[in-house]
Amino acid sequence: MKEFDIIKRYFTEQVVRRKDVVLGIGDDCALIQTSERNNIAVTTDTLVAGVHFPLATPARAIGHKSIAVSLSDLAAMGAEPTWVSLALTLPEVDEVWLGEFCAGIFELCEYYNVQLIGGDTTQGPLSITVTAQGLTPVDKHISRSGAKAGDWLYVTGDIGDAALALQALEGKVQVEQVFKDQILTKLDYPKPRVLAGQALREYATSAIDLSDGLIADLAHICKASSVGANIVLDDLPISTILNDTLGHENAVNLALSGGDDYELLFTVAEDNKVGMETTLANSGIKITCIGQLNGSESITTTFNSVPVPISSAGFEHFSSVNDD
Ligand code: ADP
Ligand code: MG
């Protein structure tokens, strides 16, 4: 049984259905309506040492990433981040480590005016759980389920560099030191697309943040919106480092399947294409149109206008255990 099967089978069905829950399990955040103006967006994410980050990751990067991944989920809903809670499990008290970890956390919190409002501290194998909350105007949030056939598919930034950095750390590929430092920064210090998310409230029909890989995360939009999609591989935003290190074909495959990018994948109706592109360009945010949604039930890819098979999926917990 896989991660999403577990969630569906054991946690999605429940007796309690409250009217103030606008959106429950199944999106990047839950949405709770407590006032006439705003919904509260809530998301929880856990980072486990050796699973979500290599054991040798610097403490500052672990702190940064714990907050960044949650702010990224808020960004995917178009929410403005406001409060975080931190549940920290530590194997031992190491004050130098804690100082660096907190520096990573508070740098990002200060930048986005987010306050740490609580948490829990326990002893055990290193694991960090962050619950982040944010605000989004009522009826202005972006979900995974609003996409329509014909909408255009976009992604922010470049994709695949974080996955390349992981491969370099694991010794699977050789990357020149100066380039290695650049892609390691992408893996260790992902920049949540908070401003892009809020700008997209006016334009996007759906959005998700890229944590598990482009194909895997696009599949969530397609399923939630009952649409299919075609990705034009020629147009994928891939860095020169990734392209030159792996060669074009392998670079494209990694961009499709590699996780940890924390870019936004979103869809925009034809009528809003120009307005959205202008607004994001004015904000200095790089976006790329990488395909279009359709009425099929599948995800396809083309290169040079020729269909090509998809060779790899994204990251999923428990995917190799009892996989039936
Ligand atoms: P993301 O990758 O955006 O953090 P996930 O893929 O981890 O989201 O989770 C998918 C959905 O399932 C989310 O809405 C999340 O809140 C929900 N979810 C995950 N685990 C649980 C759980 N143990 N109980 C209830 N809901 C869960
Ligand atoms: Mg997400």
mmCIF file of C-alpha atoms and ligand atoms in Angstrom, residues 3-4 7 11 24-28 43-45 73 144 209 211-212 220, ligand 1:
data_model
loop_
_atom_site.group_PDB
_atom_site.id
_atom_site.type_symbol
_atom_site.label_atom_id
_atom_site.label_comp_id
_atom_site.label_asym_id
_atom_site.label_seq_id
_atom_site.Cartn_x
_atom_site.Cartn_y
_atom_site.Cartn_z
ATOM 1 C CA GLU A 3 1.337 6.757 0.828
ATOM 2 C CA PHE A 4 -1.779 8.077 -0.918
ATOM 3 C CA ILE A 7 -4.362 8.448 3.408
ATOM 4 C CA PHE A 11 -7.868 9.122 7.057
ATOM 5 C CA GLY A 24 -10.207 19.215 3.908
ATOM 6 C CA ILE A 25 -7.786 16.390 3.120
ATOM 7 C CA GLY A 26 -6.480 16.225 -0.453
ATOM 8 C CA ASP A 27 -4.935 19.549 -1.363
ATOM 9 C CA ASP A 28 -1.698 21.370 -0.514
ATOM 10 C CA THR A 43 -0.503 22.606 6.142
ATOM 11 C CA THR A 44 1.691 20.121 8.045
ATOM 12 C CA ASP A 45 4.944 18.625 6.767
ATOM 13 C CA ASP A 73 2.285 24.508 0.259
ATOM 14 C CA ARG A 144 -5.818 21.442 -7.294
ATOM 15 C CA ASP A 209 3.913 22.890 -5.475
ATOM 16 C CA SER A 211 7.714 18.358 -4.061
ATOM 17 C CA ASP A 212 7.496 14.834 -5.488
ATOM 18 C CA HIS A 220 -2.580 15.207 -8.595
HETATM 19 P P1 ADP B 1 1.941 17.868 0.215
HETATM 20 O O1 ADP B 1 2.904 17.049 -0.606
HETATM 21 O O2 ADP B 1 1.378 19.025 -0.517
HETATM 22 O O3 ADP B 1 2.516 18.244 1.561
HETATM 23 P P2 ADP B 1 0.788 15.356 0.762
HETATM 24 O O4 ADP B 1 0.955 14.719 -0.562
HETATM 25 O O5 ADP B 1 1.795 15.066 1.825
HETATM 26 O O6 ADP B 1 0.699 16.934 0.537
HETATM 27 O O7 ADP B 1 -0.626 15.011 1.356
HETATM 28 C C1 ADP B 1 -1.781 14.950 0.522
HETATM 29 C C2 ADP B 1 -3.012 15.299 1.358
HETATM 30 O O8 ADP B 1 -3.236 14.331 2.370
HETATM 31 C C3 ADP B 1 -2.901 16.640 2.087
HETATM 32 O O9 ADP B 1 -4.165 17.263 2.036
HETATM 33 C C4 ADP B 1 -2.556 16.235 3.511
HETATM 34 O O10 ADP B 1 -2.986 17.185 4.464
HETATM 35 C C5 ADP B 1 -3.293 14.916 3.673
HETATM 36 N N1 ADP B 1 -2.692 13.990 4.649
HETATM 37 C C6 ADP B 1 -1.470 13.400 4.579
HETATM 38 N N2 ADP B 1 -1.258 12.577 5.629
HETATM 39 C C7 ADP B 1 -2.370 12.655 6.398
HETATM 40 C C8 ADP B 1 -2.776 12.042 7.639
HETATM 41 N N3 ADP B 1 -1.966 11.207 8.276
HETATM 42 N N4 ADP B 1 -3.998 12.375 8.129
HETATM 43 C C9 ADP B 1 -4.793 13.244 7.488
HETATM 44 N N5 ADP B 1 -4.486 13.835 6.316
HETATM 45 C C10 ADP B 1 -3.295 13.548 5.768
#
